[in-house]
C-alpha positions as a Python dict, from the first residue, in 0.01 Angstrom:
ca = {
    (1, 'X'): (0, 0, 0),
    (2, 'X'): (-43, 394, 39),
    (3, 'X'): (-290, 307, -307),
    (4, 'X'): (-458, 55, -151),
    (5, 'X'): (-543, 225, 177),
    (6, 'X'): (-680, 575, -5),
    (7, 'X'): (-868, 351, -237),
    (8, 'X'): (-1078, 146, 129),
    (9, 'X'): (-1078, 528, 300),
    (10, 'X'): (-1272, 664, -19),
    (11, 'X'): (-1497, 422, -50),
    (12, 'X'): (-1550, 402, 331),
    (13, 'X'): (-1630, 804, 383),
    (14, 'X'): (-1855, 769, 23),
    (15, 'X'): (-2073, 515, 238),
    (16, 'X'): (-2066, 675, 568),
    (17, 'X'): (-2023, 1071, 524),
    (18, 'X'): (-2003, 1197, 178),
    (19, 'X'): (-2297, 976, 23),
    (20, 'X'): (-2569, 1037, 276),
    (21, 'X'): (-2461, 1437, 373),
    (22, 'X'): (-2511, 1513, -16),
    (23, 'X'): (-2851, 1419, 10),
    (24, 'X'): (-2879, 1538, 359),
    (25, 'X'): (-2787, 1865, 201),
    (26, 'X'): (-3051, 1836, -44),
    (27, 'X'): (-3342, 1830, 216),
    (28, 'X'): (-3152, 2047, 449),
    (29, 'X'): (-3158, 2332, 185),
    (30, 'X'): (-3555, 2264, 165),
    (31, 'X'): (-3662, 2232, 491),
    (32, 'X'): (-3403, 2460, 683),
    (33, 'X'): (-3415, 2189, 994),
    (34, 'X'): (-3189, 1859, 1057),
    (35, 'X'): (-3368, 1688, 1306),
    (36, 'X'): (-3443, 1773, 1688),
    (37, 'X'): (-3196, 1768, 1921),
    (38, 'X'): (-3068, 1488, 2067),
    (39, 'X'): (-3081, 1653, 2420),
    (40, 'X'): (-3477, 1637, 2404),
    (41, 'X'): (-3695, 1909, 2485),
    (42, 'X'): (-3497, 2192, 2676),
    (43, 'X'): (-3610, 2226, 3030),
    (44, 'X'): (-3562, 2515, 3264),
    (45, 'X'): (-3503, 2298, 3588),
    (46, 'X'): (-3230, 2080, 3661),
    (47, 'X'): (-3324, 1690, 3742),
    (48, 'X'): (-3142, 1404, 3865),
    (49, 'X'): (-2905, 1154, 3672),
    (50, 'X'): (-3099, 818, 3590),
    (51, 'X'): (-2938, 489, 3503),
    (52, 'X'): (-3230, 510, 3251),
    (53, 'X'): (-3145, 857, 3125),
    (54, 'X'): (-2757, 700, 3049),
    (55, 'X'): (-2861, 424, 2889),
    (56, 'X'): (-3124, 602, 2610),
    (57, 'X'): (-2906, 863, 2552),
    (58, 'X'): (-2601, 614, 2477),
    (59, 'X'): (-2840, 405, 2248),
    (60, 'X'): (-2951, 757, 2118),
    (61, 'X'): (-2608, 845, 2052),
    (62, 'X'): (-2443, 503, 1905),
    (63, 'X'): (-2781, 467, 1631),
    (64, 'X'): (-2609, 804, 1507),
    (65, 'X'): (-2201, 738, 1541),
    (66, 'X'): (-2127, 372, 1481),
    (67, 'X'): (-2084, 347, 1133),
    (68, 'X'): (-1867, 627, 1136),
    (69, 'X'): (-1718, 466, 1490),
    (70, 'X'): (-1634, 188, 1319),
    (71, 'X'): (-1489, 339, 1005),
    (72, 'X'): (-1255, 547, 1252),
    (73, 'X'): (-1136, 231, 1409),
    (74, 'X'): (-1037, 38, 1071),
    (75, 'X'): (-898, 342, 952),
    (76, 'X'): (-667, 380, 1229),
    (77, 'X'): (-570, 17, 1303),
    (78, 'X'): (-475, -5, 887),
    (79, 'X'): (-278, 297, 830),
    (80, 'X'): (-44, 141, 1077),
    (81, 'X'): (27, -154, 841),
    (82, 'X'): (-79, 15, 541),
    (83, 'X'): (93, 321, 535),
    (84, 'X'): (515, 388, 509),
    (85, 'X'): (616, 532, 790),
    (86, 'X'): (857, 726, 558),
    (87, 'X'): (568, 855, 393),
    (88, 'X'): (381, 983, 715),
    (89, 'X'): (691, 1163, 862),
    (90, 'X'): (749, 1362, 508),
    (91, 'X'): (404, 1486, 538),
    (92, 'X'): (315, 1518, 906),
    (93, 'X'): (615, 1430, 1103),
    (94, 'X'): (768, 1789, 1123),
    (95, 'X'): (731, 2001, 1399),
    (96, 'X'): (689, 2295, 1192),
    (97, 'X'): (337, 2444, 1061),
    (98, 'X'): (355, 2299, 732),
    (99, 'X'): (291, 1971, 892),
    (100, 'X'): (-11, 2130, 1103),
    (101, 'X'): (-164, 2276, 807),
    (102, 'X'): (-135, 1943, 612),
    (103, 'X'): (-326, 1761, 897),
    (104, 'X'): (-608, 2014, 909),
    (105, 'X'): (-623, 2018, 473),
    (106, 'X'): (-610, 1627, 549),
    (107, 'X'): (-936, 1586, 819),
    (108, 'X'): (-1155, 1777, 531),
    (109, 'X'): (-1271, 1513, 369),
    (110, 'X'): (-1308, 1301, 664),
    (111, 'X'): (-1634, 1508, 799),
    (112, 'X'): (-1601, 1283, 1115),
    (113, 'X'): (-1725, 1374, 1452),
    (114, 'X'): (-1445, 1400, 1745),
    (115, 'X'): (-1510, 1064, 1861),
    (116, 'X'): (-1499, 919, 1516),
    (117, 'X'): (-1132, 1094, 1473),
    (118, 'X'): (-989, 984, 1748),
    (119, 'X'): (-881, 659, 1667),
    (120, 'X'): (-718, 789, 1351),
    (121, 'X'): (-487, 1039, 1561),
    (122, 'X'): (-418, 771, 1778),
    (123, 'X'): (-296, 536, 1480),
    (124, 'X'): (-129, 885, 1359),
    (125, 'X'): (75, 917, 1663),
    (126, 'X'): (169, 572, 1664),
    (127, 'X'): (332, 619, 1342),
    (128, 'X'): (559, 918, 1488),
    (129, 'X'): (350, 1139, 1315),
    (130, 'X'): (399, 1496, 1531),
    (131, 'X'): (147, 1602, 1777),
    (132, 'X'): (74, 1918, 1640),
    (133, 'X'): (-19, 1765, 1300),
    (134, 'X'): (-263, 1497, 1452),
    (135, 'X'): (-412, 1793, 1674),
    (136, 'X'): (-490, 1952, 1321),
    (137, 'X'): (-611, 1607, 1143),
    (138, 'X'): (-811, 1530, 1501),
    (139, 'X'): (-985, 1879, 1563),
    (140, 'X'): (-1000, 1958, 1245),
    (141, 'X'): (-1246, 1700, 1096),
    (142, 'X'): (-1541, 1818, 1351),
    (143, 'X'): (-1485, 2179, 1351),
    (144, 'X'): (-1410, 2238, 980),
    (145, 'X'): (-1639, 2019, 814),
    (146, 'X'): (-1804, 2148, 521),
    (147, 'X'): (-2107, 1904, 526),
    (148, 'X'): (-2198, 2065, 926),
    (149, 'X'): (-2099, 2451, 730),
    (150, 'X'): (-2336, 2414, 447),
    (151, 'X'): (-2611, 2294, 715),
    (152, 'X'): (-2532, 2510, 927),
    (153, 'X'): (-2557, 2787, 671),
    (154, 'X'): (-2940, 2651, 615),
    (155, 'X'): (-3065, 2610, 935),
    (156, 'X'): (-2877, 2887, 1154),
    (157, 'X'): (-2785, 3180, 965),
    (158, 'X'): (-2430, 3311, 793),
    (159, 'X'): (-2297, 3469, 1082),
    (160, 'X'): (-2319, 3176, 1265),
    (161, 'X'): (-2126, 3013, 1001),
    (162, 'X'): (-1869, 3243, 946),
    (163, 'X'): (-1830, 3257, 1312),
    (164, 'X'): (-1766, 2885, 1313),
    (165, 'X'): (-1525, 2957, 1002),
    (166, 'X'): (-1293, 3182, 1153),
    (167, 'X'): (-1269, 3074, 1509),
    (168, 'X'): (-1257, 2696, 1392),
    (169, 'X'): (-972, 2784, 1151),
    (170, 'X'): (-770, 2969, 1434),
    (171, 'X'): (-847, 2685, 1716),
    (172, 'X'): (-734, 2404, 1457),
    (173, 'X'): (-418, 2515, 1360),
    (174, 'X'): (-381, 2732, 1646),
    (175, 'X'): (-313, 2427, 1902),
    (176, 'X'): (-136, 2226, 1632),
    (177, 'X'): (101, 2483, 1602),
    (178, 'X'): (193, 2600, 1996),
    (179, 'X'): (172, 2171, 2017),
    (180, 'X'): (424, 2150, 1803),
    (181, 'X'): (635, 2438, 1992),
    (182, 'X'): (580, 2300, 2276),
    (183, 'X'): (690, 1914, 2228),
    (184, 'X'): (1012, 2055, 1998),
    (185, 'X'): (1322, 1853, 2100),
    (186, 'X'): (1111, 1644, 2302),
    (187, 'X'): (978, 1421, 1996),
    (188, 'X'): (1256, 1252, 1822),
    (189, 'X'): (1184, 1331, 1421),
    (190, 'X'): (1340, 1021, 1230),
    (191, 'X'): (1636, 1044, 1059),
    (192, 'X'): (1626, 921, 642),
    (193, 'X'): (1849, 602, 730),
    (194, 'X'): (1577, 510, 1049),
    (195, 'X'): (1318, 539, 806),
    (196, 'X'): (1477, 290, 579),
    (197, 'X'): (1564, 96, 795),
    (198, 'X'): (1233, 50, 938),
    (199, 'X'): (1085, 13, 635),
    (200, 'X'): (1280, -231, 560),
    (201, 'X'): (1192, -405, 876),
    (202, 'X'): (814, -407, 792),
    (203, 'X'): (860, -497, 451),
    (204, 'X'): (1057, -815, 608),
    (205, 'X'): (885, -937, 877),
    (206, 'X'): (739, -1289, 856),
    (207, 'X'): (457, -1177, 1007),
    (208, 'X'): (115, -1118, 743),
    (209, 'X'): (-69, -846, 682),
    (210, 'X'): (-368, -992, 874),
    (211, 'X'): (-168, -1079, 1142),
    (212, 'X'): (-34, -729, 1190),
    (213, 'X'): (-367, -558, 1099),
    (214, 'X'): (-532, -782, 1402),
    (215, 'X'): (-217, -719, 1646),
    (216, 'X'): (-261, -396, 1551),
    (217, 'X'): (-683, -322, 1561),
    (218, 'X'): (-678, -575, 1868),
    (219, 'X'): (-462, -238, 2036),
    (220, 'X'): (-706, -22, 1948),
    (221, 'X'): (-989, -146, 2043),
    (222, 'X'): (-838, -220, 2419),
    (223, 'X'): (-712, 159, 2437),
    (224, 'X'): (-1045, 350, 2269),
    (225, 'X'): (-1337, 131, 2302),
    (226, 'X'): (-1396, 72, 2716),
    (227, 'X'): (-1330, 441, 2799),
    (228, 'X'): (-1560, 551, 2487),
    (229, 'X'): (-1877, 339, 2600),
    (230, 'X'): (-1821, 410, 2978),
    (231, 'X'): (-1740, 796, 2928),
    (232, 'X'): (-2088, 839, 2700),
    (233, 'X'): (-2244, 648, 2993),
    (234, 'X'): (-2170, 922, 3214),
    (235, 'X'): (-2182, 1183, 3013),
    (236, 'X'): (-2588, 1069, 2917),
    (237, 'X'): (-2673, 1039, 3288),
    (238, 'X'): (-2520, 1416, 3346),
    (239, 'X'): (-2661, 1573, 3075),
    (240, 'X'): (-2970, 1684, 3331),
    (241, 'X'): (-2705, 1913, 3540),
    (242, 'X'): (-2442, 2021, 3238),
    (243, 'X'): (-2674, 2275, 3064),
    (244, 'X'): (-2846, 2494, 3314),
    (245, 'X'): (-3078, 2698, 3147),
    (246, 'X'): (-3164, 2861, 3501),
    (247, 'X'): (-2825, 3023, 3521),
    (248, 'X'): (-2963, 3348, 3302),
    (249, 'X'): (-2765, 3474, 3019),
    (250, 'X'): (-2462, 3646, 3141),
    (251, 'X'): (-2100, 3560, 3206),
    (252, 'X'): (-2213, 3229, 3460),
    (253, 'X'): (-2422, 3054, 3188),
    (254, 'X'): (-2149, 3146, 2927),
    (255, 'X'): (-1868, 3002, 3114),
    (256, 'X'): (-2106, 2693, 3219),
    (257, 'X'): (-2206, 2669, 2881),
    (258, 'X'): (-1819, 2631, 2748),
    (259, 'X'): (-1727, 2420, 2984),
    (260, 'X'): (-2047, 2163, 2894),
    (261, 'X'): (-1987, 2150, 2576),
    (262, 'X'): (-1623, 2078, 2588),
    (263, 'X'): (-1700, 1803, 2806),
    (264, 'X'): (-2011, 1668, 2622),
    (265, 'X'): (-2034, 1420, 2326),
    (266, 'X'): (-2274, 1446, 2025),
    (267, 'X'): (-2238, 1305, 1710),
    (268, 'X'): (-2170, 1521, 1368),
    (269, 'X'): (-2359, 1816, 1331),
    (270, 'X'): (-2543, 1769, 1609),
    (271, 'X'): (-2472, 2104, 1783),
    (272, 'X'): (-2683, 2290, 1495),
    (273, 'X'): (-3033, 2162, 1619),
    (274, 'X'): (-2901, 2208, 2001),
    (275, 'X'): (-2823, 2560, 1917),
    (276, 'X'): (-3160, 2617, 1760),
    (277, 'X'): (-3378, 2421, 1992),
    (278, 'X'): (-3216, 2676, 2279),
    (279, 'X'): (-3274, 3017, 2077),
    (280, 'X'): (-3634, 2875, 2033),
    (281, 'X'): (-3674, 2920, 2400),
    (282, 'X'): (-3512, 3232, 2419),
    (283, 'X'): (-3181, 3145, 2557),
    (284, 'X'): (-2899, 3451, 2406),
    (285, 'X'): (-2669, 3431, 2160),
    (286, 'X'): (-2402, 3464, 2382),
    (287, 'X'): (-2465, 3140, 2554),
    (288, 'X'): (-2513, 2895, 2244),
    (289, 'X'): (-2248, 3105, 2011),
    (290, 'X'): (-2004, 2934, 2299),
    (291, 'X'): (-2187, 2570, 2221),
    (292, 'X'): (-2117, 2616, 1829),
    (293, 'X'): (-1726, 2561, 1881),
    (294, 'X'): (-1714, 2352, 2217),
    (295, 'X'): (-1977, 2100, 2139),
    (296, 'X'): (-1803, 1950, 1808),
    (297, 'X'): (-1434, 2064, 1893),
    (298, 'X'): (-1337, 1802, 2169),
    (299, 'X'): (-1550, 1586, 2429),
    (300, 'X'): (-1487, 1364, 2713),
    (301, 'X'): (-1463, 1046, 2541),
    (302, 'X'): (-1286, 1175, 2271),
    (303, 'X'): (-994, 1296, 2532),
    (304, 'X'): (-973, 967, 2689),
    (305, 'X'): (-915, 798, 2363),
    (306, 'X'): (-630, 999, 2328),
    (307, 'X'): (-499, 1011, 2634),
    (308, 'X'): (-203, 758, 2575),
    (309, 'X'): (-91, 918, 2249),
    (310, 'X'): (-39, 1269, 2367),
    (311, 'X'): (131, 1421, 2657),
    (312, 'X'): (-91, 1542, 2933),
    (313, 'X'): (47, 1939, 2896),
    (314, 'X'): (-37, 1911, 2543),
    (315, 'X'): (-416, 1794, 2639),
    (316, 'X'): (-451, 2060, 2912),
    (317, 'X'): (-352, 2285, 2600),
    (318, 'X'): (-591, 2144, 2394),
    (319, 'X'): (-860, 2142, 2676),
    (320, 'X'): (-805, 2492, 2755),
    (321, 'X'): (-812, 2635, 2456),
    (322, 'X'): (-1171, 2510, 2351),
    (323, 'X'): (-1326, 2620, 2655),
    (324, 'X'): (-1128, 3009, 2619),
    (325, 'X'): (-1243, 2956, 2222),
    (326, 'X'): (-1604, 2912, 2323),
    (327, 'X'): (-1598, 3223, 2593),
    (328, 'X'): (-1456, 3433, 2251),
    (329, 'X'): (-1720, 3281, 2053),
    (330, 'X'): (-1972, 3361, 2325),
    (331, 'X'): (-1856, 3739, 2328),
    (332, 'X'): (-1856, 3779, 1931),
    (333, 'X'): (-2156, 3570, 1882),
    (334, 'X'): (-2313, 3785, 2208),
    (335, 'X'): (-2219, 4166, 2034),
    (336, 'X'): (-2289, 4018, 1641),
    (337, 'X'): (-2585, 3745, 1589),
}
């Protein structure tokens, strides 16, 4: 089963992510550019949320995610049926930082965009995996993806990158690890005989694999799904007042800036033509080195779909620590780039 659900994960992400980002890479490396941004033109005054504005910016949005949306969403329902749950806890079920550091090694390949994750640390967590380990898998597959580095690299520059490097390194297994400190002795970490025992119990239940697959994607799609649509609804009317380019370029616009982009949902890579689209109009480095973490790390949406799988101290951690990564960011990128 463990076989069978690498085998539909590698042939998913070779159709949705690795596939099209090697040739992305290609003309990337050529043109230096990835597309505009998908906040339009920057303007310098701040105008009103539109019904309108919500609705092109969520069609804007889903043309770029929904692949990789739904992807997320069959890989999280089926590594609940798929997957031992013996398997899981020997890897990821720890609260230790070997377990964190496997979930971060884990969300390389998976080049997905927070959104895109979330359902797979949702299905994680279900499965008793611990919560510093799906923090790792979860923040770890937008901030450390090498497809967005080797664009970046391209398009920005190399400090940029390395800036992104280090910090997203430190904020990935950073939270996974004071996560796991913090919810030790309050998770219960299976014993060898539950394991088996549950095993056992999957492995005999009369129920079939499509019924349990559709019991268990039919969970999913009630606990991700409204909140995702409604929050990028919201989030697409706001945009207008969440990046005030009139606030100047000192410690106001930096601290607005972290706080947007914390909040804010883009798809993969999407921050790198923000970013340059800003500098173009002569917004500091200060301000947009704080975007190049907070934009990918975490988002709105992405914390809702979430929401019932992790403790509420451990998302204030998680919340908290992207915006105080971005104000870092903002200060390095500020004296540096």
């Amino acid at each position: 089963m463990v076989f069978v659900f690498l085998l539909l994960a590698a042939a998913g992400l070779m159709y949705v992510k690795w596939w099209p980002y090697y040739h992305k890479a290609l003309t990337v490396s050529d043109t230096h550019s990835i597309g505009k941004s998908i906040l339009g033109e920057p303007v310098t005054h701040a105008g009103r949320p539109t019904w309108n504005g919500a609705v092109d910016y969520a069609v804007l949005y889903f043309k770029s995610v929904w692949k990789a949306a739904v992807l997320g969403l069959l890989l999280g329902s089926l590594l609940q049926v798929l997957i031992p749950v013996r398997w899981l806890h020997r890897l990821f079920g720890k609260s230790n930082f070997a377990s964190v550091l496997c979930g971060g090694i884990v969300s390389l390949p998976g080049m997905m965009c927070t959104c895109c994750a979330a359902p797979i640390a949702v299905g994680l967590r279900r499965k008793n995996v611990s919560a510093g380990s799906a923090l790792a898998f979860w923040i770890g597959n937008p901030l450390l993806n090498p497809a967005t580095l080797v664009f970046m690299a391209f398009v920005l520059s190399w400090k940029f990158t390395v800036l992104r490097i280090v910090l997203g390194i430190l904020l990935t297994f950073g939270v996974g690890y004071i996560a796991n400190r913090m919810m030790r002795g309050q998770e219960t970490e299976m014993m060898p005989d539950m394991l088996v025992s549950d095993a056992a119990a999957m492995e005999s239940t009369s129920a079939s694999f499509w019924s349990r697959w559709m019991k268990s994607l039919g969970k999913m799609l009630l606990q991700v799904v409204p909140a995702y649509f409604i929050a990028v609804l919201v989030l697409g009317a706001m945009k207008v007042w969440l990046f005030p380019l009139s606030a100047g370029s000192g410690i106001i616009m930096v601290l607005l800036f972290a706080v947007a982009g914390t909040l804010f949902v883009i798809p993969t890579a999407a921050e790198i033509p923000i970013i340059q689209s800003f500098m173009a109009i002569g917004i500091a480095a200060g301000p947009v080195s704080a975007l190049l973490l907070t934009l990918p790390a975490i988002s709105l949406p992405s914390l809702l779909m979430v929401s019932r799988s992790f403790p509420r101290k451990i998302l204030l951690l998680v919340l908290a620590s992207v915006i105080a990564t971005g104000v870092v960011s903002a200060i390095i990128g500020s004296l540096w780039i």
